[in-house]
């Protein structure tokens, strides 16, 4: 372990237990630590946060190893009646954010008022009956207000809160690096973040290549079936609908009621022998499960010599179809071709459940976008994310078998040109919703469509993706009061009174501004290569929001309930 | 204003409006900002966060000042329909804490379980009926657990929450610098903090002298009448009881029922002519108000030639008494002697209210300490803090009149040797309470008194005081599980189950450890010389905890109340 600079200052020691070297032989030292091991009342391994040193109780027949400390005196500071329930770990080196480029670190409140149209926010009762704070889901409004107040460049490591119920890899409280700038552009913020990440990236992990590539939301969905593509392996989704149509539809689906369909393919090279029958079953069932009651089909085809397919589909497609698909995909003997097929039916209620389970981390916005984004038909956008999910599942499985599919690189990627609005969550309509939040500025090329065709307007939002995980997101904000009011009132049909303070501020000569937030926990988790963000959080909560150590959340006293004017409501 | 380094990177400008100099003449520049002033459609003052530059619309008869920018092109980015309701301010430069000496920055949760025996904590209802998080009042437990887990040196800029109702200069959420170390001592932590403050102190305010002086709690109370003395002026409280007793008690109090009394004096040199009759009235009334129904007297005496006192007391004291008091105090003609006198009665219910209003920032612990600390009698400890308060009031008044009483120095001071326990808040007894928190270690010299005489035990607590404000506090913690259990169970009579996790951890071989927390808002307020901490907090809450901008706290929806299983209870 590396020596930590000046770790002996202000401490009851002259050296850490990881510090003594041959050059220290003969020196009088003072160590503090835990007894890790004791042998024959003669050898003691003393351990601290930095290392282990062997102590020797003086003896006539002294044996000395490389570095040992001969004991003068010992003081037992504390005794341990049980061993630590977990091992002493090295503290993960937390990101050091440099206050570069004139950014000012400003702390903003967390006890605030609910922001309309975002995640579910925790509420905090007060001593005033019926009045509650909300715990902020992000410092969004504050950062914008600071820009309007003339602060120019703001930066904060901000604690945020979201009550998202049980979701994997999320915590009720988390930390993000928040940045906001006046008089800037999307590209400027991108370059800033690239430079920042490059600067803070651990040296021993190698430099990261900047600038990061950029991909539109449409291309991400089309090629990867997800808005946060893992680009470390180049298996792409391919639309083979037209090729598949050379075979008879009624043979493929076993019914003559279907008049049109779509087909999406994935090729995994040299995998036919690796994927067992039971693994195949598991992939197909998982895909079937996420698409639920819809009549989509997923087929795994093992390619054999002469482009013969080994699968239930082989008999339903003509050899010509298989040849043309195989040619298009560059598939050859020993490869696996995964095919997803689905009839182009009109949207029915049954599809709704499928939409909600299509993503690893179900995100309402993305699901809704899938439904209605642009002119692309619904079916393709249900099939595509299913195949996107299968792409990752098969890749993960092959890697557990020892296949090296992903590159070792850290693939940062900007995903841009998200839709600004999404249709209502309600099936029967209702006002549009913000894809991210109501403060994102429309793309200048689409601004004229705001009133006439809001669903076709792209936003100046950008997500930062690393190896298939979203680690940040931001946007250029609306800085004109009238545009913000149009969005709030006419498009989102929100009561502008809730954001009166922001609208007022925007009318005071707001500078053009934009910003970004990076999820520090996610980023750390990826840097440390941990399975869950819980592994990089001190005292994390469990999946259901419990602190297992202390038992929080817990009951409170009747006196407190009275103080906060709250009584328990037992819902059925 | 100083130029902020690299403030033009990633921005729509080449220079800030405060940056152009004579050496830039002839250069093509791009500026972004607000139009501060416009004259004759010809001159425009453009302002940004960094300064102001004059722009000139090109004209045949060009006039140029020192630095002007001749306009090529203008783009209006946003228009202001009203002026900002407040002026654009310079961002206060926030404390930069260096990660010195191997400290590791670890973020700890804020949604936690109630810590017994501290401040009132906000509660956060969850989706599980009857279960609540508490918002932490400090990361105290986490920092100790991290030490036990072997982290050795911890550091955090931590958000903390206290629901203290309406108190001046307090906020429901605030920020502190938290530090904890293993294998250390009180003195080591003091030296660390002194070095840290010296390092972060703004250069243009001059170096601060280290090490800081140390004062015991007893001496602070005796000489200054408060546990956070403002040592910038050397007017000290003086006990003149024995001297005053040379005069007849019944004359002084106008009754023969009083058999014993105490007298505390303060001298303000050369102030007799400065303090008006109405100011005098105001001091005395204020003192009378804080002592309430008690029969304490406060008298302001103007000293005249020949040590003649001009006051209502002059006739009640013999000239010999006035001479001896004057000699002791070194008072001479033109001075003011403030005298506080009170009968030594036994404690009655009426005194209780007086105790609660004796301090500027009423703090239960201090008030309780006043009542029972050591063997000092109750009366003295009611009189003394009253005089401590008057000391500051008169000093403040004299300074508004132009008297330079306080030095310009930043008087840091360690206050130590606080009592570890205090009597119950209930007048009729009950278990003892922690003076600070239940984790403070007893002073080694007093440890043997823990069971036999706990009120006589001093704690290893230290407060850091700057110019009469408490800016930090910390302690060496109890690191032995059995001592912690003794304190919790036998002395405080708390249910140890609530701290089972900490007791368990302490039994796993806890290292000796200690730490401190510095109030960042308080410190900034003193550095920036503001009247209130609200002036150094972005979006502060009002005295009654309201965010005046957004109107938080506010109502929540019935749906949310249902989600969190809370109904309004309307208390009478």
Short mmCIF file of N, CA and C in Angstrom, two decimals, chain B residues 40-131:
data_model
loop_
_atom_site.label_atom_id
_atom_site.label_comp_id
_atom_site.label_asym_id
_atom_site.label_seq_id
_atom_site.Cartn_x
_atom_site.Cartn_y
_atom_site.Cartn_z
N UNK B 40 -27.36 57.84 -24.58
CA UNK B 40 -27.38 58.45 -25.92
C UNK B 40 -27.20 57.42 -27.03
N UNK B 41 -27.65 56.18 -26.81
CA UNK B 41 -27.47 55.12 -27.80
C UNK B 41 -26.02 55.01 -28.26
N UNK B 42 -25.12 55.41 -27.44
CA UNK B 42 -23.74 55.51 -27.88
C UNK B 42 -22.80 54.82 -26.91
N UNK B 43 -23.07 55.00 -25.63
CA UNK B 43 -22.23 54.36 -24.62
C UNK B 43 -23.04 53.31 -23.87
N UNK B 44 -22.43 52.19 -23.71
CA UNK B 44 -23.10 51.11 -22.98
C UNK B 44 -22.13 50.59 -21.93
N UNK B 45 -22.61 50.49 -20.70
CA UNK B 45 -21.78 49.84 -19.68
C UNK B 45 -22.21 48.37 -19.60
N UNK B 46 -21.27 47.49 -19.94
CA UNK B 46 -21.58 46.05 -19.91
C UNK B 46 -20.95 45.46 -18.64
N UNK B 47 -21.77 44.72 -17.92
CA UNK B 47 -21.34 44.24 -16.63
C UNK B 47 -21.46 42.72 -16.57
N UNK B 48 -20.50 42.07 -15.93
CA UNK B 48 -20.65 40.64 -15.66
C UNK B 48 -20.22 40.38 -14.23
N UNK B 49 -20.03 39.11 -13.89
CA UNK B 49 -19.73 38.78 -12.50
C UNK B 49 -18.38 39.33 -12.06
N UNK B 50 -17.57 39.78 -13.03
CA UNK B 50 -16.19 40.12 -12.70
C UNK B 50 -15.90 41.61 -12.77
N UNK B 51 -16.76 42.39 -13.45
CA UNK B 51 -16.49 43.81 -13.56
C UNK B 51 -17.38 44.49 -14.59
N UNK B 52 -16.99 45.70 -14.99
CA UNK B 52 -17.78 46.51 -15.91
C UNK B 52 -16.86 47.05 -17.00
N UNK B 53 -17.30 47.00 -18.26
CA UNK B 53 -16.52 47.58 -19.35
C UNK B 53 -17.43 48.49 -20.16
N UNK B 54 -16.88 49.63 -20.61
CA UNK B 54 -17.68 50.55 -21.43
C UNK B 54 -17.58 50.17 -22.90
N UNK B 55 -18.74 50.06 -23.53
CA UNK B 55 -18.79 49.78 -24.96
C UNK B 55 -19.17 51.06 -25.68
N UNK B 56 -18.61 51.26 -26.85
CA UNK B 56 -18.92 52.47 -27.61
C UNK B 56 -19.46 52.09 -28.97
N UNK B 57 -20.62 52.63 -29.31
CA UNK B 57 -21.16 52.42 -30.64
C UNK B 57 -20.35 53.32 -31.59
N UNK B 58 -19.78 52.76 -32.66
CA UNK B 58 -18.86 53.53 -33.50
C UNK B 58 -19.51 54.82 -34.02
N UNK B 59 -18.74 55.84 -34.13
CA UNK B 59 -19.24 57.18 -34.39
C UNK B 59 -18.07 57.94 -35.01
N UNK B 60 -18.40 58.95 -35.83
CA UNK B 60 -17.30 59.67 -36.48
C UNK B 60 -16.42 60.41 -35.48
N UNK B 61 -17.08 61.04 -34.49
CA UNK B 61 -16.29 61.78 -33.50
C UNK B 61 -16.04 60.92 -32.27
N UNK B 62 -15.22 59.90 -32.47
CA UNK B 62 -15.04 58.93 -31.40
C UNK B 62 -14.30 59.49 -30.18
N UNK B 63 -14.89 59.30 -29.03
CA UNK B 63 -14.22 59.63 -27.78
C UNK B 63 -13.82 58.33 -27.11
N UNK B 64 -12.59 58.22 -26.72
CA UNK B 64 -12.23 57.00 -26.01
C UNK B 64 -11.68 57.30 -24.64
N UNK B 65 -12.15 56.56 -23.67
CA UNK B 65 -11.64 56.70 -22.30
C UNK B 65 -10.45 55.79 -22.12
N UNK B 66 -10.30 55.34 -20.91
CA UNK B 66 -9.14 54.53 -20.61
C UNK B 66 -9.25 53.20 -21.33
N UNK B 67 -10.32 52.52 -21.08
CA UNK B 67 -10.58 51.25 -21.77
C UNK B 67 -12.02 51.29 -22.26
N UNK B 68 -12.20 51.24 -23.54
CA UNK B 68 -13.53 51.14 -24.09
C UNK B 68 -13.48 50.10 -25.19
N UNK B 69 -14.60 49.51 -25.45
CA UNK B 69 -14.65 48.54 -26.53
C UNK B 69 -15.53 49.11 -27.63
N UNK B 70 -14.97 49.20 -28.82
CA UNK B 70 -15.74 49.69 -29.97
C UNK B 70 -16.53 48.51 -30.53
N UNK B 71 -17.82 48.71 -30.66
CA UNK B 71 -18.68 47.58 -31.02
C UNK B 71 -18.60 47.19 -32.49
N UNK B 72 -18.43 45.93 -32.74
CA UNK B 72 -18.56 45.36 -34.08
C UNK B 72 -19.98 44.86 -34.25
N UNK B 73 -20.43 44.12 -33.27
CA UNK B 73 -21.67 43.37 -33.39
C UNK B 73 -22.25 43.17 -32.00
N UNK B 74 -23.56 43.14 -31.91
CA UNK B 74 -24.21 42.95 -30.62
C UNK B 74 -25.29 41.89 -30.77
N UNK B 75 -25.40 40.99 -29.83
CA UNK B 75 -26.51 40.05 -29.83
C UNK B 75 -27.19 40.15 -28.47
N UNK B 76 -28.49 40.42 -28.49
CA UNK B 76 -29.22 40.48 -27.23
C UNK B 76 -29.60 39.05 -26.86
N UNK B 77 -29.07 38.58 -25.78
CA UNK B 77 -29.28 37.18 -25.39
C UNK B 77 -30.56 37.02 -24.58
N UNK B 78 -30.93 38.05 -23.87
CA UNK B 78 -32.08 37.98 -22.99
C UNK B 78 -32.43 39.40 -22.62
N UNK B 79 -33.71 39.67 -22.46
CA UNK B 79 -34.03 41.03 -22.05
C UNK B 79 -34.63 41.00 -20.66
N UNK B 80 -34.45 42.10 -19.95
CA UNK B 80 -34.90 42.16 -18.57
C UNK B 80 -36.11 43.06 -18.48
N UNK B 81 -37.24 42.51 -18.03
CA UNK B 81 -38.41 43.36 -17.89
C UNK B 81 -38.41 44.07 -16.55
N UNK B 82 -37.62 43.59 -15.64
CA UNK B 82 -37.50 44.31 -14.39
C UNK B 82 -36.06 44.18 -13.92
N UNK B 83 -35.66 45.10 -13.12
CA UNK B 83 -34.31 44.99 -12.59
C UNK B 83 -34.27 43.92 -11.52
N UNK B 84 -33.08 43.40 -11.29
CA UNK B 84 -32.92 42.42 -10.24
C UNK B 84 -33.40 43.00 -8.92
N UNK B 85 -34.14 42.21 -8.15
CA UNK B 85 -34.61 42.72 -6.87
C UNK B 85 -33.47 42.91 -5.86
N UNK B 86 -32.29 42.39 -6.18
CA UNK B 86 -31.15 42.59 -5.28
C UNK B 86 -29.94 42.82 -6.17
N UNK B 87 -28.88 43.34 -5.60
CA UNK B 87 -27.71 43.60 -6.42
C UNK B 87 -26.90 42.34 -6.65
N UNK B 88 -26.25 42.31 -7.81
CA UNK B 88 -25.38 41.20 -8.12
C UNK B 88 -24.19 41.26 -7.16
N UNK B 89 -23.95 40.19 -6.47
CA UNK B 89 -22.91 40.22 -5.45
C UNK B 89 -21.72 39.35 -5.79
N UNK B 90 -20.66 39.74 -5.21
CA UNK B 90 -19.47 38.90 -5.34
C UNK B 90 -19.68 37.64 -4.53
N UNK B 91 -19.36 36.53 -5.12
CA UNK B 91 -19.51 35.27 -4.39
C UNK B 91 -18.48 35.21 -3.28
N UNK B 92 -18.93 34.96 -2.05
CA UNK B 92 -17.93 34.86 -0.99
C UNK B 92 -17.03 33.66 -1.27
N UNK B 93 -15.79 33.87 -1.14
CA UNK B 93 -14.84 32.78 -1.40
C UNK B 93 -14.93 31.76 -0.27
N UNK B 94 -15.43 30.63 -0.60
CA UNK B 94 -15.63 29.63 0.45
C UNK B 94 -14.31 28.96 0.85
N UNK B 95 -14.30 28.64 2.09
CA UNK B 95 -13.14 27.96 2.67
C UNK B 95 -12.65 26.80 1.81
N UNK B 96 -11.39 26.83 1.46
CA UNK B 96 -10.83 25.66 0.77
C UNK B 96 -10.11 24.79 1.80
N UNK B 97 -10.65 23.65 2.03
CA UNK B 97 -10.02 22.76 3.01
C UNK B 97 -9.03 21.83 2.30
N UNK B 98 -7.84 21.92 2.70
CA UNK B 98 -6.83 21.05 2.08
C UNK B 98 -6.87 19.65 2.68
N UNK B 99 -6.74 18.71 1.82
CA UNK B 99 -6.70 17.33 2.32
C UNK B 99 -5.27 16.98 2.74
N UNK B 100 -4.93 17.56 3.88
CA UNK B 100 -3.58 17.44 4.41
C UNK B 100 -3.45 16.17 5.24
N UNK B 101 -2.26 15.83 5.52
CA UNK B 101 -1.97 14.87 6.58
C UNK B 101 -2.72 13.55 6.43
N UNK B 102 -3.01 13.17 5.19
CA UNK B 102 -3.55 11.83 4.98
C UNK B 102 -5.00 11.65 5.36
N UNK B 103 -5.77 12.72 5.52
CA UNK B 103 -7.18 12.57 5.84
C UNK B 103 -7.96 12.11 4.61
N UNK B 104 -8.90 11.22 4.85
CA UNK B 104 -9.71 10.69 3.76
C UNK B 104 -11.11 11.29 3.86
N UNK B 105 -11.58 11.82 2.76
CA UNK B 105 -12.90 12.45 2.71
C UNK B 105 -13.95 11.36 2.52
N UNK B 106 -14.78 11.14 3.51
CA UNK B 106 -15.80 10.09 3.41
C UNK B 106 -17.18 10.70 3.62
N UNK B 107 -18.06 10.47 2.67
CA UNK B 107 -19.43 10.97 2.82
C UNK B 107 -20.25 9.98 3.64
N UNK B 108 -21.02 10.51 4.55
CA UNK B 108 -21.86 9.65 5.39
C UNK B 108 -23.32 10.03 5.20
N UNK B 109 -24.23 9.11 5.52
CA UNK B 109 -25.65 9.36 5.25
C UNK B 109 -26.21 10.49 6.10
N UNK B 110 -27.29 11.06 5.63
CA UNK B 110 -28.04 12.03 6.44
C UNK B 110 -29.40 11.45 6.85
N UNK B 111 -29.87 10.44 6.12
CA UNK B 111 -31.09 9.75 6.52
C UNK B 111 -30.67 8.62 7.46
N UNK B 112 -31.00 8.77 8.75
CA UNK B 112 -30.46 7.82 9.72
C UNK B 112 -31.48 7.61 10.83
N UNK B 113 -31.03 7.06 11.91
CA UNK B 113 -31.88 6.78 13.05
C UNK B 113 -31.58 7.80 14.14
N UNK B 114 -32.56 8.13 14.92
CA UNK B 114 -32.42 9.12 15.97
C UNK B 114 -31.28 8.77 16.93
N UNK B 115 -30.42 9.75 17.23
CA UNK B 115 -29.40 9.58 18.26
C UNK B 115 -29.98 10.04 19.58
N UNK B 116 -29.95 9.18 20.60
CA UNK B 116 -30.55 9.58 21.86
C UNK B 116 -29.80 10.73 22.50
N UNK B 117 -30.54 11.63 23.14
CA UNK B 117 -29.92 12.66 23.99
C UNK B 117 -29.28 13.81 23.27
N UNK B 118 -29.73 14.16 22.09
CA UNK B 118 -29.15 15.32 21.42
C UNK B 118 -30.22 16.35 21.11
N UNK B 119 -29.98 17.13 20.06
CA UNK B 119 -30.95 18.14 19.64
C UNK B 119 -32.17 17.46 19.03
N UNK B 120 -33.25 18.23 18.88
CA UNK B 120 -34.43 17.70 18.20
C UNK B 120 -34.09 17.47 16.73
N UNK B 121 -34.35 16.27 16.24
CA UNK B 121 -34.03 15.93 14.85
C UNK B 121 -35.29 15.92 14.00
N UNK B 122 -35.18 16.43 12.78
CA UNK B 122 -36.28 16.33 11.83
C UNK B 122 -36.54 14.86 11.52
N UNK B 123 -37.79 14.51 11.28
CA UNK B 123 -38.12 13.13 10.90
C UNK B 123 -38.58 13.11 9.44
N UNK B 124 -38.34 11.99 8.77
CA UNK B 124 -38.73 11.83 7.37
C UNK B 124 -39.58 10.57 7.25
N UNK B 125 -40.86 10.73 6.98
CA UNK B 125 -41.70 9.53 6.86
C UNK B 125 -41.32 8.72 5.62
N UNK B 126 -41.54 7.42 5.70
CA UNK B 126 -41.21 6.54 4.58
C UNK B 126 -42.48 5.85 4.09
N UNK B 127 -42.32 5.05 3.05
CA UNK B 127 -43.48 4.34 2.51
C UNK B 127 -43.93 3.20 3.42
N UNK B 128 -43.10 2.89 4.44
CA UNK B 128 -43.49 1.86 5.41
C UNK B 128 -44.21 2.56 6.56
N UNK B 129 -45.43 2.14 6.79
CA UNK B 129 -46.25 2.80 7.80
C UNK B 129 -45.57 2.82 9.16
N UNK B 130 -45.51 4.01 9.77
CA UNK B 130 -44.98 4.13 11.12
C UNK B 130 -43.47 4.17 11.21
N UNK B 131 -42.78 4.09 10.07
CA UNK B 131 -41.32 4.09 10.11
C UNK B 131 -40.78 5.42 9.56
#
